[in-house]
Short mmCIF file of C-alpha atoms and ligand atoms in Angstrom, two decimals:
data_model
loop_
_atom_site.label_atom_id
_atom_site.label_comp_id
_atom_site.label_asym_id
_atom_site.label_seq_id
_atom_site.Cartn_x
_atom_site.Cartn_y
_atom_site.Cartn_z
CA MET V 1 -64.86 -10.54 42.15
CA ILE V 2 -61.79 -10.80 44.32
CA ASP V 3 -62.03 -14.57 43.90
CA GLN V 4 -62.35 -14.10 40.18
CA LEU V 5 -59.12 -12.09 40.16
CA THR V 6 -57.35 -14.78 42.16
CA ALA V 7 -58.59 -17.37 39.72
CA ILE V 8 -57.28 -15.28 36.81
CA GLN V 9 -53.94 -15.05 38.53
CA GLN V 10 -53.73 -18.78 39.07
CA THR V 11 -54.85 -19.92 35.63
CA SER V 12 -52.75 -17.39 33.77
CA LEU V 13 -49.59 -18.17 35.68
CA ALA V 14 -50.20 -21.87 35.26
CA ALA V 15 -50.73 -21.33 31.54
CA LEU V 16 -47.51 -19.34 31.33
CA GLN V 17 -45.58 -22.29 32.76
CA SER V 18 -46.34 -24.37 29.71
CA VAL V 19 -45.43 -21.64 27.19
CA THR V 20 -42.25 -22.65 25.33
CA GLY V 21 -42.11 -20.43 22.28
CA LYS V 22 -42.41 -16.84 21.18
CA GLU V 23 -45.69 -17.29 19.38
CA ALA V 24 -47.32 -19.06 22.30
CA LEU V 25 -46.06 -16.30 24.55
CA GLU V 26 -47.64 -13.65 22.37
CA ALA V 27 -50.90 -15.59 22.39
CA TRP V 28 -50.68 -15.79 26.16
CA ARG V 29 -50.11 -12.04 26.39
CA VAL V 30 -53.17 -11.31 24.28
CA GLU V 31 -55.29 -13.75 26.24
CA TYR V 32 -54.34 -12.60 29.74
CA LEU V 33 -53.02 -9.07 29.39
CA GLY V 34 -54.69 -7.95 26.17
CA LYS V 35 -57.41 -5.31 25.98
CA LYS V 36 -60.15 -7.91 25.88
CA SER V 37 -58.69 -10.16 28.59
CA PRO V 38 -60.85 -10.76 31.68
CA LEU V 39 -58.37 -8.88 33.84
CA MET V 40 -58.36 -5.80 31.65
CA THR V 41 -62.12 -5.96 31.39
CA ILE V 42 -62.42 -5.90 35.16
CA LEU V 43 -59.95 -3.03 35.44
CA GLY V 44 -61.72 -1.18 32.65
CA ASP V 45 -65.09 -1.55 34.31
CA LEU V 46 -63.99 -0.35 37.75
CA GLY V 47 -66.02 2.80 37.19
CA LYS V 48 -69.17 0.75 37.11
CA LEU V 49 -68.59 -0.58 40.60
CA SER V 50 -69.96 0.91 43.75
CA LYS V 51 -67.76 3.24 45.75
CA GLU V 52 -67.38 0.61 48.45
CA GLU V 53 -66.21 -2.16 46.18
CA ARG V 54 -63.99 -0.11 43.95
CA PRO V 55 -60.82 0.43 46.11
CA ALA V 56 -60.39 -3.22 47.08
CA ILE V 57 -61.08 -4.59 43.62
CA GLY V 58 -58.93 -1.91 42.02
CA LYS V 59 -56.04 -2.66 44.35
CA ARG V 60 -56.24 -6.39 43.84
CA GLY V 61 -56.71 -6.02 40.10
CA ASN V 62 -53.58 -3.91 39.85
CA GLU V 63 -51.64 -6.39 41.93
CA VAL V 64 -52.56 -9.17 39.53
CA LYS V 65 -51.68 -7.00 36.55
CA VAL V 66 -48.23 -6.12 37.93
CA LEU V 67 -47.67 -9.76 38.77
CA LEU V 68 -48.59 -10.94 35.28
CA GLU V 69 -46.52 -8.27 33.60
CA LYS V 70 -43.51 -9.25 35.66
CA ALA V 71 -44.08 -12.93 34.89
CA TYR V 72 -44.38 -12.03 31.21
CA ALA V 73 -41.10 -10.05 31.21
CA ASP V 74 -39.32 -12.91 32.99
CA LYS V 75 -40.61 -15.34 30.40
CA VAL V 76 -39.39 -13.13 27.54
CA GLU V 77 -35.92 -13.13 29.06
CA ALA V 78 -36.00 -16.87 29.75
CA LEU V 79 -36.98 -17.59 26.16
CA ARG V 80 -34.20 -15.36 24.84
CA LYS V 81 -31.61 -17.21 26.90
CA ALA V 82 -32.96 -20.58 25.88
CA GLU V 83 -32.81 -19.56 22.24
CA LEU V 84 -29.18 -18.44 22.52
CA GLN V 85 -28.29 -21.63 24.34
CA HIS V 86 -29.97 -23.61 21.63
CA SER V 87 -28.12 -21.88 18.83
CA LEU V 88 -24.82 -22.35 20.65
CA THR V 89 -25.27 -26.05 21.22
CA ALA V 90 -27.44 -27.28 18.38
CA GLY V 91 -26.31 -25.14 15.43
CA ALA V 92 -23.64 -26.36 13.00
CA LEU V 93 -22.03 -22.95 13.39
CA ASP V 94 -20.03 -22.48 16.56
CA VAL V 95 -20.18 -18.75 17.03
CA THR V 96 -17.70 -18.91 19.90
CA LEU V 97 -14.86 -20.08 17.60
CA PRO V 98 -12.33 -17.30 16.99
CA GLY V 99 -12.51 -16.05 13.40
CA ARG V 100 -9.85 -16.80 10.84
CA PRO V 101 -7.50 -13.87 10.58
CA ILE V 102 -7.81 -11.95 7.32
CA VAL V 103 -4.45 -11.76 5.62
CA ARG V 104 -3.52 -8.14 5.36
CA GLY V 105 -2.03 -7.00 2.08
CA ARG V 106 0.81 -4.53 1.93
CA LEU V 107 2.99 -2.79 -0.60
CA HIS V 108 5.92 -4.64 -2.11
CA PRO V 109 9.24 -3.49 -0.58
CA ALA V 110 10.34 -2.21 -4.01
CA THR V 111 7.14 -0.14 -4.27
CA GLN V 112 7.65 1.20 -0.76
CA THR V 113 11.19 2.30 -1.62
CA LEU V 114 10.05 3.79 -4.94
CA ARG V 115 7.44 5.87 -3.13
CA GLU V 116 10.01 7.07 -0.61
CA ILE V 117 12.23 8.10 -3.51
CA TYR V 118 9.35 9.87 -5.31
CA ALA V 119 8.52 11.81 -2.14
CA ILE V 120 12.07 13.06 -1.72
CA TRP V 121 12.40 14.17 -5.33
CA ALA V 122 8.92 15.70 -5.25
CA GLU V 123 10.03 17.91 -2.37
CA MET V 124 12.91 19.08 -4.55
CA GLY V 125 10.55 19.90 -7.43
CA PHE V 126 10.88 16.79 -9.60
CA GLN V 127 7.71 15.30 -11.02
CA VAL V 128 7.22 11.71 -12.15
CA TYR V 129 7.36 11.14 -15.89
CA ARG V 130 6.34 7.71 -17.11
CA ALA V 131 8.08 6.26 -20.15
CA ARG V 132 7.60 2.94 -21.93
CA ASP V 133 9.14 -0.45 -21.03
CA VAL V 134 9.44 -1.47 -24.67
CA GLU V 135 11.78 0.74 -26.67
CA THR V 136 13.39 1.04 -30.01
CA ASP V 137 17.13 0.66 -30.45
CA GLU V 138 17.13 4.31 -31.44
CA TYR V 139 15.80 5.59 -28.11
CA ASN V 140 17.50 3.04 -25.86
CA PHE V 141 20.92 3.55 -27.48
CA GLU V 142 21.42 5.74 -30.52
CA LEU V 143 19.81 8.96 -29.30
CA LEU V 144 21.75 8.51 -26.05
CA ASN V 145 25.00 8.73 -27.99
CA ILE V 146 25.56 4.96 -28.14
CA PRO V 147 25.90 4.12 -31.84
CA LYS V 148 25.44 0.61 -33.22
CA HIS V 149 28.47 -1.60 -32.65
CA HIS V 150 29.97 0.87 -30.17
CA PRO V 151 31.84 -0.99 -27.40
CA ALA V 152 29.88 0.93 -24.76
CA ARG V 153 26.90 -1.27 -25.63
CA ASP V 154 28.61 -4.03 -23.66
CA MET V 155 27.41 -2.25 -20.50
CA TRP V 156 23.85 -3.31 -21.35
CA ASP V 157 23.12 -6.95 -22.18
CA THR V 158 19.90 -6.60 -24.07
CA PHE V 159 16.71 -8.59 -24.60
CA TYR V 160 15.82 -8.31 -28.27
CA THR V 161 12.39 -9.11 -29.69
CA THR V 162 11.49 -10.77 -32.97
CA THR V 163 10.63 -7.32 -34.31
CA PRO V 164 13.85 -5.73 -35.58
CA ASN V 165 15.00 -2.74 -33.48
CA VAL V 166 12.33 -3.31 -30.81
CA ILE V 167 13.86 -4.20 -27.45
CA LEU V 168 13.05 -4.20 -23.74
CA ARG V 169 14.62 -1.08 -22.30
CA THR V 170 17.89 -1.81 -20.52
CA HIS V 171 17.71 1.41 -18.51
CA THR V 172 15.33 4.32 -17.92
CA SER V 173 17.60 6.76 -19.78
CA PRO V 174 15.62 6.64 -23.07
CA GLY V 175 12.85 8.39 -21.10
CA GLN V 176 15.14 11.45 -21.07
CA ILE V 177 14.68 11.80 -24.83
CA HIS V 178 10.89 11.34 -24.58
CA ALA V 179 10.66 13.97 -21.82
CA MET V 180 12.91 16.47 -23.64
CA ARG V 181 11.03 16.09 -26.91
CA GLU V 182 7.76 16.65 -25.09
CA TYR V 183 8.82 19.68 -23.03
CA CYS V 184 11.36 21.43 -25.29
CA PRO V 185 12.13 24.36 -24.95
CA GLN V 186 10.77 24.60 -21.42
CA PRO V 187 12.94 23.80 -18.40
CA ILE V 188 12.60 20.23 -17.12
CA ARG V 189 12.78 18.64 -13.70
CA VAL V 190 11.54 15.05 -13.79
CA ILE V 191 12.23 11.62 -12.43
CA LEU V 192 11.54 8.61 -14.64
CA PRO V 193 10.89 5.46 -12.66
CA GLY V 194 10.22 2.01 -14.01
CA MET V 195 11.22 -1.54 -14.77
CA CYS V 196 14.32 -2.27 -16.84
CA TYR V 197 15.40 -5.57 -18.37
CA ARG V 198 18.79 -7.09 -18.99
CA TYR V 199 19.98 -10.39 -20.30
CA GLU V 200 22.01 -11.19 -17.19
CA GLN V 201 23.24 -14.27 -15.45
CA ILE V 202 20.99 -14.09 -12.36
CA SER V 203 22.92 -13.94 -9.09
CA ALA V 204 22.65 -12.46 -5.60
CA SER V 205 23.42 -9.03 -7.05
CA LYS V 206 22.06 -9.30 -10.62
CA GLU V 207 18.51 -9.77 -11.85
CA ILE V 208 17.06 -9.78 -15.37
CA GLN V 209 14.48 -7.23 -14.29
CA PHE V 210 14.79 -4.41 -11.80
CA ASN V 211 13.59 -0.85 -11.28
CA GLN V 212 15.52 2.28 -11.99
CA VAL V 213 14.75 5.87 -11.14
CA GLU V 214 16.21 8.21 -13.71
CA GLY V 215 16.44 11.92 -13.00
CA LEU V 216 16.68 14.78 -15.47
CA ALA V 217 17.00 18.53 -15.03
CA VAL V 218 17.36 20.75 -18.09
CA GLY V 219 17.44 24.52 -18.27
CA LYS V 220 19.72 27.52 -18.50
CA ASN V 221 22.72 27.55 -16.16
CA VAL V 222 22.18 24.05 -14.81
CA ARG V 223 25.61 23.21 -13.45
CA MET V 224 27.67 20.37 -12.03
CA THR V 225 27.44 21.93 -8.56
CA ASP V 226 23.64 21.73 -8.82
CA LEU V 227 23.93 18.02 -9.56
CA ILE V 228 26.33 17.37 -6.69
CA GLY V 229 24.34 19.39 -4.17
CA THR V 230 21.05 17.79 -5.23
CA LEU V 231 22.37 14.23 -5.05
CA ALA V 232 24.13 14.84 -1.71
CA GLU V 233 20.82 16.08 -0.33
CA PHE V 234 19.03 13.03 -1.70
CA VAL V 235 21.55 10.72 -0.01
CA ARG V 236 20.98 12.41 3.35
CA ARG V 237 17.21 12.27 2.99
CA ILE V 238 16.98 8.62 2.00
CA PHE V 239 19.73 7.19 4.22
CA GLY V 240 19.78 9.66 7.12
CA PRO V 241 21.46 13.02 7.89
CA GLU V 242 24.64 11.39 9.16
CA ARG V 243 25.46 9.87 5.75
CA THR V 244 28.04 11.32 3.35
CA ALA V 245 27.98 11.17 -0.44
CA ARG V 246 31.10 10.68 -2.53
CA PHE V 247 31.39 11.49 -6.23
CA ARG V 248 33.77 9.51 -8.38
CA ALA V 249 34.73 10.19 -12.00
CA SER V 250 33.25 7.62 -14.36
CA TYR V 251 32.08 7.15 -17.93
CA PHE V 252 28.67 7.04 -19.55
CA PRO V 253 28.12 7.83 -23.24
CA PHE V 254 25.17 10.12 -22.51
CA THR V 255 26.84 12.34 -19.91
CA GLU V 256 30.00 14.43 -19.95
CA PRO V 257 31.51 14.59 -17.41
CA SER V 258 30.13 11.48 -15.71
CA MET V 259 30.21 10.45 -12.08
CA GLU V 260 29.43 7.50 -9.90
CA VAL V 261 27.63 8.35 -6.64
CA ASP V 262 28.66 6.48 -3.47
CA VAL V 263 27.41 6.67 0.09
CA ASP V 264 29.59 5.84 3.08
CA CYS V 265 28.77 2.30 4.17
CA ILE V 266 25.60 2.15 6.25
CA VAL V 267 26.75 -1.01 7.99
CA CYS V 268 30.27 -0.07 9.11
CA GLY V 269 30.10 3.71 8.77
CA GLY V 270 33.06 3.67 6.38
CA GLN V 271 35.40 1.48 8.41
CA GLY V 272 35.27 -1.36 5.90
CA CYS V 273 33.19 -4.53 6.13
CA ALA V 274 31.90 -7.41 3.99
CA VAL V 275 28.90 -5.38 2.73
CA CYS V 276 31.10 -2.61 1.28
CA LYS V 277 33.78 -5.14 0.32
CA TYR V 278 36.16 -3.35 2.71
CA THR V 279 36.09 -0.13 0.69
CA GLY V 280 33.94 1.85 3.14
CA TRP V 281 31.68 3.01 0.27
CA LEU V 282 28.53 1.74 -1.45
CA GLU V 283 27.65 2.69 -5.01
CA ILE V 284 24.05 3.89 -5.43
CA ALA V 285 23.80 5.80 -8.72
CA GLY V 286 25.36 6.91 -11.98
CA SER V 287 25.13 10.55 -12.98
CA GLY V 288 26.58 13.38 -15.00
CA MET V 289 25.99 16.47 -17.11
CA VAL V 290 23.77 15.67 -20.08
CA HIS V 291 25.96 15.21 -23.15
CA PRO V 292 25.53 18.00 -25.76
CA ILE V 293 24.61 15.40 -28.40
CA VAL V 294 21.85 14.06 -26.13
CA LEU V 295 20.56 17.58 -25.44
CA ARG V 296 20.42 18.24 -29.15
CA ASN V 297 18.64 14.92 -29.77
CA GLY V 298 16.05 16.07 -27.25
CA GLY V 299 15.62 19.36 -29.11
CA TYR V 300 17.63 21.67 -26.84
CA ASP V 301 20.46 23.83 -28.18
CA PRO V 302 23.48 22.86 -26.03
CA SER V 303 25.01 26.31 -26.44
CA ILE V 304 22.03 27.76 -24.53
CA TYR V 305 20.82 24.92 -22.35
CA SER V 306 22.51 22.47 -20.06
CA GLY V 307 21.29 19.68 -17.87
CA PHE V 308 22.15 17.01 -15.36
CA ALA V 309 20.97 13.42 -15.14
CA PHE V 310 21.24 10.46 -12.85
CA GLY V 311 20.06 6.89 -12.64
CA MET V 312 19.64 4.90 -9.45
CA GLY V 313 18.46 1.41 -8.51
CA PRO V 314 15.66 1.38 -5.92
CA GLU V 315 16.08 -2.35 -5.16
CA ARG V 316 19.72 -1.73 -4.40
CA ILE V 317 18.78 1.19 -2.18
CA ALA V 318 16.21 -1.01 -0.39
CA MET V 319 18.86 -3.71 0.07
CA LEU V 320 21.23 -1.22 1.68
CA LYS V 321 18.55 0.28 3.91
CA HIS V 322 17.17 -3.05 5.14
CA GLY V 323 20.28 -5.22 5.01
CA ILE V 324 18.85 -7.49 2.27
CA THR V 325 21.64 -9.69 0.96
CA ASP V 326 20.13 -11.14 -2.22
CA ILE V 327 18.35 -9.22 -4.99
CA ARG V 328 16.53 -12.37 -6.11
CA TYR V 329 14.20 -12.08 -3.10
CA PHE V 330 12.43 -9.14 -4.75
CA TRP V 331 10.72 -11.07 -7.56
CA GLN V 332 10.59 -14.52 -6.01
CA ASN V 333 7.18 -13.74 -4.46
CA ASP V 334 8.02 -15.53 -1.22
CA LEU V 335 5.60 -14.18 1.38
CA ARG V 336 8.06 -14.95 4.18
CA PHE V 337 10.31 -12.30 2.65
CA LEU V 338 7.64 -9.84 1.52
CA GLY V 339 5.82 -9.99 4.85
CA GLN V 340 8.80 -8.51 6.66
CA PHE V 341 8.30 -5.05 5.17
N1 DAH L 1 21.51 4.45 -17.54
C1 DAH L 1 22.63 4.08 -16.70
C2 DAH L 1 22.61 2.58 -16.47
O1 DAH L 1 21.61 1.98 -16.56
C3 DAH L 1 22.57 4.79 -15.38
C4 DAH L 1 22.82 6.24 -15.54
C5 DAH L 1 24.08 6.75 -15.47
C6 DAH L 1 21.78 7.11 -15.81
C7 DAH L 1 24.36 8.08 -15.61
C8 DAH L 1 22.03 8.47 -15.97
C9 DAH L 1 23.33 8.94 -15.88
O2 DAH L 1 21.07 9.35 -16.24
O3 DAH L 1 23.56 10.28 -16.02
O4 DAH L 1 23.65 2.03 -16.20
#
């Protein structure tokens, strides 16, 4: 029986040599290590042997079994390696090639700046109010105290449509009327962001479309000092605590009094340079106390209520923050520009 075991060992190992695939290997395993294999039969029948024979046969049988199991495990590993090697060399797909990088999207620099602006105003209690891009002449001008044929209309070169009195809004200010008419007589604290359109000669500083963020606060005892303090705080939050705001008398038909808001030049710190045109100041917004006529058009009695308003250009703010020299970059969709933010 010892000879029989040796013969099993020899034939099975020889047979294993010629195994080249998974299926053949499994067949080999069943034939030589399976329950009904000669080896397992011998090991299973040990009990039938005499006491004298049993230890030697048992020992040898186990030796063969361990040997075959080891040979089997080695073959499994060898086949796995061969398979990998095959797929690396023979397959059309070279899995060792580095993958193509996935282009990562990001927010447009104007959107990033808008969100920064929203966050600052949100902290000061202003919520976003969305108004329409397409307006009537009434909302864009008349209700804002800019009558037809008034010379102040020259401040806004307008895109008209083929529908009489329907225009693309030239500023976000008409949203003030929409917000007031919706909330009257409650107090209001909103910002109104969105795209505006003007019939402009496009240049490094002028585009035919651009964003504005309008602000509006209406209530009892809303005062000029509230406006100045709020805007000064905004300037520090968006440009940094070391910045200073300057307020300059100006004119807008929908505010009285009106002011222009400047920040000391980010580039030269107020010394004077090409960016600030040697004035030391950069203009970032228009503002003022809401004109009584506008308050009334919104439904508020100007003898009881007052309000302040402002309008700023986020692209211009982004240009100042990042040192962008040409506003046309914003809507040119050049990834070399957009990818920098
Ligand atoms: N609507 C003005 C413009 O587009 C900007 C502006 C100025 C808005 C003063 C305001 C304001 O709310 O009070 O030129």
